[in-house]
Amino acid sequence: MLRSAHYMTGHRIKAVDGDIGKVADWYFDDGSWAVRYLVADTGYWLPGRLVLLAPSVVASADQDEKVIEVGLTRQQIKESPPADSDQPVSRRFEKELQQHYGWPAYWTAPAGFIAPTEMDVMGPGIIPAETDEQDIGGDPHLRSAKELSGYNINATDGGIGSVQDLILDDEDWLVRYVLVNTKPWWPGGHVLVDVGRVQKVSWTDRTVSVDLTREQVRHSPPYDASRPMNREFQQKLYDYYRGLGPGAGR
């Protein structure tokens, strides 16, 4: 099922034996567009602490009740390594998470398992890693959904608006679409752009470049936030972007 990352931010997170806090953000890999972590703000329970959870632990997500249930106990989460908003999510930290929860290392994970990545998180308050290369990994690709919001989006022939949201698939935890606010370029409101059309995300310039023309974006299936993204609409989106030929990102 397709879900809005922005809408799910703030959802209550419930462990098997009680609440642990609320969703504060989503971290995703800007190369594969896989969601790697949901970020939990533990609030009054563990004041001032953020907890990173792989989406593989999500048991259910109730959009109406605004509740995400995870298959972990409060004690397991309490004893997990604390995330530091002033430090990168390094390979060393991920190894600690993997050891604590018993997650397989992502490079040896079976097909279909969505494990955390070794890359660094770069978002508000996150700084580049400056420790041993063996523990940090390669180029950073793990990004904050909140950070991406507001980035300008450029088509091949000009700007088309800004990022308003990311649309996630909660079956495989992939980002499927970028929701674009097209005003003031086009008063049509909002369009969904397939992430397979993303050529580049520039975190220094705060821009997203797509291999589409403005007219191709304008003629994509109209998006109405007040209506559910049912199968029929999803099929229209899929057919439209497939009909444009291979995407840049896939």
PDB file of C-alpha atoms in Angstrom:
ATOM      1  CA  MET A   1       0.000   0.000   0.000  1.00  0.00           C
ATOM      2  CA  LEU A   2       1.263   3.458  -0.890  1.00  0.00           C
ATOM      3  CA  ARG A   3       1.573   5.855   2.027  1.00  0.00           C
ATOM      4  CA  SER A   4       2.699   9.425   2.582  1.00  0.00           C
ATOM      5  CA  ALA A   5       5.935   9.759   4.564  1.00  0.00           C
ATOM      6  CA  HIS A   6       4.796  13.172   5.777  1.00  0.00           C
ATOM      7  CA  TYR A   7       1.437  11.819   6.925  1.00  0.00           C
ATOM      8  CA  MET A   8       3.036   8.916   8.802  1.00  0.00           C
ATOM      9  CA  THR A   9       5.477  11.237  10.549  1.00  0.00           C
ATOM     10  CA  GLY A  10       3.937  11.734  13.971  1.00  0.00           C
ATOM     11  CA  HIS A  11       2.241   8.338  14.033  1.00  0.00           C
ATOM     12  CA  ARG A  12       2.367   6.610  17.398  1.00  0.00           C
ATOM     13  CA  ILE A  13       4.790   3.684  17.568  1.00  0.00           C
ATOM     14  CA  LYS A  14       3.637   0.723  19.607  1.00  0.00           C
ATOM     15  CA  ALA A  15       5.892  -2.100  20.775  1.00  0.00           C
ATOM     16  CA  VAL A  16       4.409  -5.490  21.694  1.00  0.00           C
ATOM     17  CA  ASP A  17       4.034  -4.310  25.311  1.00  0.00           C
ATOM     18  CA  GLY A  18       3.265  -0.624  25.001  1.00  0.00           C
ATOM     19  CA  ASP A  19       3.979   2.692  23.296  1.00  0.00           C
ATOM     20  CA  ILE A  20       7.545   3.881  22.736  1.00  0.00           C
ATOM     21  CA  GLY A  21       7.023   7.264  21.070  1.00  0.00           C
ATOM     22  CA  LYS A  22       6.256   8.739  17.662  1.00  0.00           C
ATOM     23  CA  VAL A  23       7.735   8.663  14.154  1.00  0.00           C
ATOM     24  CA  ALA A  24      10.081  11.641  13.801  1.00  0.00           C
ATOM     25  CA  ASP A  25      11.517  10.999  10.336  1.00  0.00           C
ATOM     26  CA  TRP A  26      12.310   8.428   7.657  1.00  0.00           C
ATOM     27  CA  TYR A  27      15.816   7.691   6.398  1.00  0.00           C
ATOM     28  CA  PHE A  28      16.143   6.308   2.879  1.00  0.00           C
ATOM     29  CA  ASP A  29      18.919   5.389   0.460  1.00  0.00           C
ATOM     30  CA  ASP A  30      18.984   7.915  -2.375  1.00  0.00           C
ATOM     31  CA  GLY A  31      20.516   5.331  -4.716  1.00  0.00           C
ATOM     32  CA  SER A  32      18.103   2.439  -4.290  1.00  0.00           C
ATOM     33  CA  TRP A  33      15.270   4.516  -2.795  1.00  0.00           C
ATOM     34  CA  ALA A  34      14.864   1.876  -0.084  1.00  0.00           C
ATOM     35  CA  VAL A  35      13.640   3.018   3.317  1.00  0.00           C
ATOM     36  CA  ARG A  36      16.365   1.992   5.750  1.00  0.00           C
ATOM     37  CA  TYR A  37      15.121   3.364   9.072  1.00  0.00           C
ATOM     38  CA  LEU A  38      12.112   4.870  10.694  1.00  0.00           C
ATOM     39  CA  VAL A  39      13.291   7.338  13.328  1.00  0.00           C
ATOM     40  CA  ALA A  40      11.429   7.163  16.623  1.00  0.00           C
ATOM     41  CA  ASP A  41      11.326  10.078  19.044  1.00  0.00           C
ATOM     42  CA  THR A  42      10.836   8.349  22.398  1.00  0.00           C
ATOM     43  CA  GLY A  43       9.482  11.532  24.002  1.00  0.00           C
ATOM     44  CA  TYR A  44       8.456  11.265  27.638  1.00  0.00           C
ATOM     45  CA  TRP A  45       9.463   7.591  27.853  1.00  0.00           C
ATOM     46  CA  LEU A  46      13.175   8.099  27.096  1.00  0.00           C
ATOM     47  CA  PRO A  47      13.477  11.927  27.028  1.00  0.00           C
ATOM     48  CA  GLY A  48      15.794  13.397  24.443  1.00  0.00           C
ATOM     49  CA  ARG A  49      16.505  10.101  22.739  1.00  0.00           C
ATOM     50  CA  LEU A  50      16.070   9.020  19.127  1.00  0.00           C
ATOM     51  CA  VAL A  51      15.805   5.343  18.206  1.00  0.00           C
ATOM     52  CA  LEU A  52      16.447   3.913  14.735  1.00  0.00           C
ATOM     53  CA  LEU A  53      14.339   0.937  13.658  1.00  0.00           C
ATOM     54  CA  ALA A  54      14.640  -1.031  10.426  1.00  0.00           C
ATOM     55  CA  PRO A  55      11.286  -1.260   8.596  1.00  0.00           C
ATOM     56  CA  SER A  56      11.574  -5.036   8.709  1.00  0.00           C
ATOM     57  CA  VAL A  57      10.397  -4.870  12.350  1.00  0.00           C
ATOM     58  CA  VAL A  58       7.114  -3.153  11.402  1.00  0.00           C
ATOM     59  CA  ALA A  59       4.260  -5.583  12.052  1.00  0.00           C
ATOM     60  CA  SER A  60       1.413  -3.324  10.915  1.00  0.00           C
ATOM     61  CA  ALA A  61       0.624   0.288  10.075  1.00  0.00           C
ATOM     62  CA  ASP A  62      -2.896   1.579  10.721  1.00  0.00           C
ATOM     63  CA  GLN A  63      -3.443   4.743   8.759  1.00  0.00           C
ATOM     64  CA  ASP A  64      -6.815   5.516  10.348  1.00  0.00           C
ATOM     65  CA  GLU A  65      -5.638   5.057  13.933  1.00  0.00           C
ATOM     66  CA  LYS A  66      -2.225   6.564  13.124  1.00  0.00           C
ATOM     67  CA  VAL A  67      -0.397   3.710  14.819  1.00  0.00           C
ATOM     68  CA  ILE A  68       2.641   1.723  13.692  1.00  0.00           C
ATOM     69  CA  GLU A  69       3.177  -1.555  15.532  1.00  0.00           C
ATOM     70  CA  VAL A  70       6.650  -3.067  15.740  1.00  0.00           C
ATOM     71  CA  GLY A  71       7.582  -6.597  16.725  1.00  0.00           C
ATOM     72  CA  LEU A  72       9.920  -5.545  19.528  1.00  0.00           C
ATOM     73  CA  THR A  73       9.549  -5.158  23.274  1.00  0.00           C
ATOM     74  CA  ARG A  74      10.060  -1.878  25.087  1.00  0.00           C
ATOM     75  CA  GLN A  75      13.027  -3.417  26.885  1.00  0.00           C
ATOM     76  CA  GLN A  76      14.695  -4.384  23.607  1.00  0.00           C
ATOM     77  CA  ILE A  77      14.300  -0.835  22.342  1.00  0.00           C
ATOM     78  CA  LYS A  78      15.409   0.723  25.629  1.00  0.00           C
ATOM     79  CA  GLU A  79      18.607  -1.323  25.609  1.00  0.00           C
ATOM     80  CA  SER A  80      19.399  -0.586  21.948  1.00  0.00           C
ATOM     81  CA  PRO A  81      22.321   1.709  21.065  1.00  0.00           C
ATOM     82  CA  PRO A  82      21.137   5.344  21.245  1.00  0.00           C
ATOM     83  CA  ALA A  83      21.313   7.424  18.074  1.00  0.00           C
ATOM     84  CA  ASP A  84      23.239  10.680  18.286  1.00  0.00           C
ATOM     85  CA  SER A  85      21.759  13.496  16.191  1.00  0.00           C
ATOM     86  CA  ASP A  86      25.178  15.209  16.145  1.00  0.00           C
ATOM     87  CA  GLN A  87      26.977  12.191  14.696  1.00  0.00           C
ATOM     88  CA  PRO A  88      26.610  10.167  11.485  1.00  0.00           C
ATOM     89  CA  VAL A  89      25.056   6.725  11.405  1.00  0.00           C
ATOM     90  CA  SER A  90      28.330   4.916  10.858  1.00  0.00           C
ATOM     91  CA  ARG A  91      29.069   1.307  10.094  1.00  0.00           C
ATOM     92  CA  ARG A  92      30.265   0.947  13.678  1.00  0.00           C
ATOM     93  CA  PHE A  93      26.882   2.077  14.972  1.00  0.00           C
ATOM     94  CA  GLU A  94      25.041  -0.208  12.555  1.00  0.00           C
ATOM     95  CA  LYS A  95      27.107  -3.163  13.719  1.00  0.00           C
ATOM     96  CA  GLU A  96      25.993  -2.380  17.258  1.00  0.00           C
ATOM     97  CA  LEU A  97      22.370  -2.296  16.134  1.00  0.00           C
ATOM     98  CA  GLN A  98      22.749  -5.560  14.217  1.00  0.00           C
ATOM     99  CA  GLN A  99      24.337  -7.275  17.186  1.00  0.00           C
ATOM    100  CA  HIS A 100      21.683  -5.999  19.564  1.00  0.00           C
ATOM    101  CA  TYR A 101      18.661  -6.954  17.454  1.00  0.00           C
ATOM    102  CA  GLY A 102      20.161  -9.948  15.688  1.00  0.00           C
ATOM    103  CA  TRP A 103      19.741  -8.389  12.258  1.00  0.00           C
ATOM    104  CA  PRO A 104      21.914  -9.960   9.552  1.00  0.00           C
ATOM    105  CA  ALA A 105      24.498  -7.632   8.039  1.00  0.00           C
ATOM    106  CA  TYR A 106      22.982  -5.994   4.968  1.00  0.00           C
ATOM    107  CA  TRP A 107      25.719  -7.374   2.698  1.00  0.00           C
ATOM    108  CA  THR A 108      24.834 -10.958   3.678  1.00  0.00           C
ATOM    109  CA  ALA A 109      21.084 -10.473   4.079  1.00  0.00           C
ATOM    110  CA  PRO A 110      18.725 -12.839   2.222  1.00  0.00           C
ATOM    111  CA  ALA A 111      16.764 -11.484  -0.723  1.00  0.00           C
ATOM    112  CA  GLY A 112      13.820  -9.401   0.373  1.00  0.00           C
ATOM    113  CA  PHE A 113      15.216  -8.494   3.816  1.00  0.00           C
ATOM    114  CA  ILE A 114      15.386  -4.748   4.221  1.00  0.00           C
ATOM    115  CA  ALA A 115      18.263  -4.167   6.572  1.00  0.00           C
ATOM    116  CA  PRO A 116      19.925  -0.867   7.443  1.00  0.00           C
ATOM    117  CA  THR A 117      22.657   0.367   5.149  1.00  0.00           C
ATOM    118  CA  GLU A 118      26.239   1.167   6.074  1.00  0.00           C
ATOM    119  CA  MET A 119      26.059   4.651   4.559  1.00  0.00           C
ATOM    120  CA  ASP A 120      25.952   7.876   6.548  1.00  0.00           C
ATOM    121  CA  VAL A 121      22.807   9.808   7.348  1.00  0.00           C
ATOM    122  CA  MET A 122      23.005  13.416   6.263  1.00  0.00           C
ATOM    123  CA  GLY A 123      20.169  15.578   7.444  1.00  0.00           C
ATOM    124  CA  PRO A 124      19.416  18.487   9.795  1.00  0.00           C
ATOM    125  CA  GLY A 125      21.920  18.344  12.627  1.00  0.00           C
ATOM    126  CA  ILE A 126      23.849  15.458  11.059  1.00  0.00           C
ATOM    127  CA  ILE A 127      27.526  15.985  10.275  1.00  0.00           C
ATOM    128  CA  PRO A 128      29.821  14.071   7.904  1.00  0.00           C
ATOM    129  CA  ALA A 129      31.790  11.217   9.395  1.00  0.00           C
ATOM    130  CA  GLU A 130      35.432  11.881  10.227  1.00  0.00           C
ATOM    131  CA  THR A 131      36.425   8.576  11.819  1.00  0.00           C
ATOM    132  CA  ASP A 132      38.150   5.468  10.523  1.00  0.00           C
ATOM    133  CA  GLU A 133      37.115   4.616   6.947  1.00  0.00           C
ATOM    134  CA  GLN A 134      36.700   0.934   7.784  1.00  0.00           C
ATOM    135  CA  ASP A 135      33.914   1.754  10.243  1.00  0.00           C
ATOM    136  CA  ILE A 136      32.258   4.490   8.194  1.00  0.00           C
ATOM    137  CA  GLY A 137      31.843   3.042   4.706  1.00  0.00           C
ATOM    138  CA  GLY A 138      31.746   4.800   1.336  1.00  0.00           C
ATOM    139  CA  ASP A 139      29.896   7.761  -0.061  1.00  0.00           C
ATOM    140  CA  PRO A 140      26.855   8.802   1.985  1.00  0.00           C
ATOM    141  CA  HIS A 141      23.517   7.817   0.472  1.00  0.00           C
ATOM    142  CA  LEU A 142      21.236   7.534   3.479  1.00  0.00           C
ATOM    143  CA  ARG A 143      19.067  10.629   3.655  1.00  0.00           C
ATOM    144  CA  SER A 144      16.363  12.269   5.701  1.00  0.00           C
ATOM    145  CA  ALA A 145      12.869  12.583   4.220  1.00  0.00           C
ATOM    146  CA  LYS A 146      12.384  15.768   6.234  1.00  0.00           C
ATOM    147  CA  GLU A 147      15.569  17.226   4.807  1.00  0.00           C
ATOM    148  CA  LEU A 148      14.425  16.562   1.229  1.00  0.00           C
ATOM    149  CA  SER A 149      11.158  18.459   1.742  1.00  0.00           C
ATOM    150  CA  GLY A 150      11.300  21.836   0.009  1.00  0.00           C
ATOM    151  CA  TYR A 151      14.111  20.962  -2.406  1.00  0.00           C
ATOM    152  CA  ASN A 152      13.628  22.480  -5.865  1.00  0.00           C
ATOM    153  CA  ILE A 153      12.912  20.034  -8.692  1.00  0.00           C
ATOM    154  CA  ASN A 154      14.344  20.648 -12.144  1.00  0.00           C
ATOM    155  CA  ALA A 155      13.102  19.058 -15.350  1.00  0.00           C
ATOM    156  CA  THR A 156      15.372  18.919 -18.386  1.00  0.00           C
ATOM    157  CA  ASP A 157      13.995  22.273 -19.565  1.00  0.00           C
ATOM    158  CA  GLY A 158      13.371  24.165 -16.346  1.00  0.00           C
ATOM    159  CA  GLY A 159      12.035  24.123 -12.823  1.00  0.00           C
ATOM    160  CA  ILE A 160       8.738  22.386 -12.032  1.00  0.00           C
ATOM    161  CA  GLY A 161       8.303  23.116  -8.331  1.00  0.00           C
ATOM    162  CA  SER A 162       9.506  21.692  -5.034  1.00  0.00           C
ATOM    163  CA  VAL A 163       9.434  18.440  -3.076  1.00  0.00           C
ATOM    164  CA  GLN A 164       6.448  18.253  -0.754  1.00  0.00           C
ATOM    165  CA  ASP A 165       6.461  14.592   0.239  1.00  0.00           C
ATOM    166  CA  LEU A 166       7.691  11.076  -0.481  1.00  0.00           C
ATOM    167  CA  ILE A 167       5.271   8.247  -1.226  1.00  0.00           C
ATOM    168  CA  LEU A 168       6.322   4.952   0.334  1.00  0.00           C
ATOM    169  CA  ASP A 169       5.247   1.392  -0.404  1.00  0.00           C
ATOM    170  CA  ASP A 170       4.788  -0.380   2.934  1.00  0.00           C
ATOM    171  CA  GLU A 171       5.002  -3.830   1.359  1.00  0.00           C
ATOM    172  CA  ASP A 172       8.633  -3.613   0.283  1.00  0.00           C
ATOM    173  CA  TRP A 173       9.501  -0.281   1.956  1.00  0.00           C
ATOM    174  CA  LEU A 174      10.632   1.465  -1.182  1.00  0.00           C
ATOM    175  CA  VAL A 175      10.072   5.104  -2.032  1.00  0.00           C
ATOM    176  CA  ARG A 176       7.928   4.985  -5.173  1.00  0.00           C
ATOM    177  CA  TYR A 177       7.117   8.617  -5.948  1.00  0.00           C
ATOM    178  CA  VAL A 178       8.126  12.155  -5.138  1.00  0.00           C
ATOM    179  CA  LEU A 179       5.151  14.448  -4.539  1.00  0.00           C
ATOM    180  CA  VAL A 180       5.838  17.757  -6.273  1.00  0.00           C
ATOM    181  CA  ASN A 181       4.196  21.058  -5.424  1.00  0.00           C
ATOM    182  CA  THR A 182       4.110  22.652  -8.893  1.00  0.00           C
ATOM    183  CA  LYS A 183       3.134  26.168  -7.837  1.00  0.00           C
ATOM    184  CA  PRO A 184       3.865  28.817  -9.022  1.00  0.00           C
ATOM    185  CA  TRP A 185       5.107  27.203 -12.269  1.00  0.00           C
ATOM    186  CA  TRP A 186       1.832  25.445 -12.902  1.00  0.00           C
ATOM    187  CA  PRO A 187      -1.317  26.141 -10.868  1.00  0.00           C
ATOM    188  CA  GLY A 188      -2.433  22.534 -11.357  1.00  0.00           C
ATOM    189  CA  GLY A 189      -1.276  21.894  -7.807  1.00  0.00           C
ATOM    190  CA  HIS A 190       0.543  18.601  -7.334  1.00  0.00           C
ATOM    191  CA  VAL A 191       1.986  15.753  -9.386  1.00  0.00           C
ATOM    192  CA  LEU A 192       3.695  12.486  -8.543  1.00  0.00           C
ATOM    193  CA  VAL A 193       7.052  11.806 -10.194  1.00  0.00           C
ATOM    194  CA  ASP A 194       8.349   8.239 -10.340  1.00  0.00           C
ATOM    195  CA  VAL A 195      11.673   8.051  -8.458  1.00  0.00           C
ATOM    196  CA  GLY A 196      13.008   6.068 -11.417  1.00  0.00           C
ATOM    197  CA  ARG A 197      13.082   9.383 -13.283  1.00  0.00           C
ATOM    198  CA  VAL A 198      15.389  11.032 -10.733  1.00  0.00           C
ATOM    199  CA  GLN A 199      18.816  11.648 -12.234  1.00  0.00           C
ATOM    200  CA  LYS A 200      20.486  13.391  -9.325  1.00  0.00           C
ATOM    201  CA  VAL A 201      19.861  14.717  -5.840  1.00  0.00           C
ATOM    202  CA  SER A 202      22.171  17.590  -4.925  1.00  0.00           C
ATOM    203  CA  TRP A 203      22.296  18.035  -1.173  1.00  0.00           C
ATOM    204  CA  THR A 204      24.516  21.102  -1.447  1.00  0.00           C
ATOM    205  CA  ASP A 205      22.282  22.936  -3.955  1.00  0.00           C
ATOM    206  CA  ARG A 206      19.072  21.527  -2.460  1.00  0.00           C
ATOM    207  CA  THR A 207      17.824  20.401  -5.872  1.00  0.00           C
ATOM    208  CA  VAL A 208      16.434  17.244  -7.473  1.00  0.00           C
ATOM    209  CA  SER A 209      16.963  16.726 -11.210  1.00  0.00           C
ATOM    210  CA  VAL A 210      14.643  14.481 -13.229  1.00  0.00           C
ATOM    211  CA  ASP A 211      14.927  13.184 -16.811  1.00  0.00           C
ATOM    212  CA  LEU A 212      11.531  14.545 -17.785  1.00  0.00           C
ATOM    213  CA  THR A 213      10.441  17.619 -19.673  1.00  0.00           C
ATOM    214  CA  ARG A 214       8.009  20.061 -18.129  1.00  0.00           C
ATOM    215  CA  GLU A 215       5.312  18.914 -20.528  1.00  0.00           C
ATOM    216  CA  GLN A 216       5.816  15.289 -19.542  1.00  0.00           C
ATOM    217  CA  VAL A 217       5.371  16.267 -15.912  1.00  0.00           C
ATOM    218  CA  ARG A 218       2.331  18.382 -16.728  1.00  0.00           C
ATOM    219  CA  HIS A 219       0.615  15.480 -18.504  1.00  0.00           C
ATOM    220  CA  SER A 220       1.184  12.893 -15.779  1.00  0.00           C
ATOM    221  CA  PRO A 221      -2.011  11.526 -14.147  1.00  0.00           C
ATOM    222  CA  PRO A 222      -3.521  14.278 -11.963  1.00  0.00           C
ATOM    223  CA  TYR A 223      -3.027  13.762  -8.246  1.00  0.00           C
ATOM    224  CA  ASP A 224      -5.724  14.569  -5.689  1.00  0.00           C
ATOM    225  CA  ALA A 225      -4.602  14.278  -2.066  1.00  0.00           C
ATOM    226  CA  SER A 226      -8.210  14.000  -0.910  1.00  0.00           C
ATOM    227  CA  ARG A 227      -8.645  10.706  -2.771  1.00  0.00           C
ATOM    228  CA  PRO A 228      -6.982   7.398  -1.887  1.00  0.00           C
ATOM    229  CA  MET A 229      -4.248   6.104  -4.165  1.00  0.00           C
ATOM    230  CA  ASN A 230      -6.212   3.055  -5.254  1.00  0.00           C
ATOM    231  CA  ARG A 231      -5.071   0.322  -7.615  1.00  0.00           C
ATOM    232  CA  GLU A 232      -6.576   2.033 -10.638  1.00  0.00           C
ATOM    233  CA  PHE A 233      -4.662   5.249 -10.006  1.00  0.00           C
ATOM    234  CA  GLN A 234      -1.440   3.381  -9.287  1.00  0.00           C
ATOM    235  CA  GLN A 235      -1.811   1.501 -12.567  1.00  0.00           C
ATOM    236  CA  LYS A 236      -2.271   4.797 -14.432  1.00  0.00           C
ATOM    237  CA  LEU A 237       0.925   6.156 -12.913  1.00  0.00           C
ATOM    238  CA  TYR A 238       2.820   2.978 -13.699  1.00  0.00           C
ATOM    239  CA  ASP A 239       1.590   2.875 -17.295  1.00  0.00           C
ATOM    240  CA  TYR A 240       2.316   6.559 -17.851  1.00  0.00           C
ATOM    241  CA  TYR A 241       5.934   6.474 -16.718  1.00  0.00           C
ATOM    242  CA  ARG A 242       6.575   3.092 -18.322  1.00  0.00           C
ATOM    243  CA  GLY A 243       5.303   4.557 -21.584  1.00  0.00           C
ATOM    244  CA  LEU A 244       7.996   7.248 -21.453  1.00  0.00           C
ATOM    245  CA  GLY A 245      10.747   4.649 -21.712  1.00  0.00           C
ATOM    246  CA  PRO A 246      13.449   3.575 -19.255  1.00  0.00           C
ATOM    247  CA  GLY A 247      13.963   5.894 -16.310  1.00  0.00           C
ATOM    248  CA  ALA A 248      17.249   7.418 -15.273  1.00  0.00           C
ATOM    249  CA  GLY A 249      17.247   5.952 -11.819  1.00  0.00           C
ATOM    250  CA  ARG A 250      16.257   2.334 -12.592  1.00  0.00           C
TER     251      ARG A 250
END
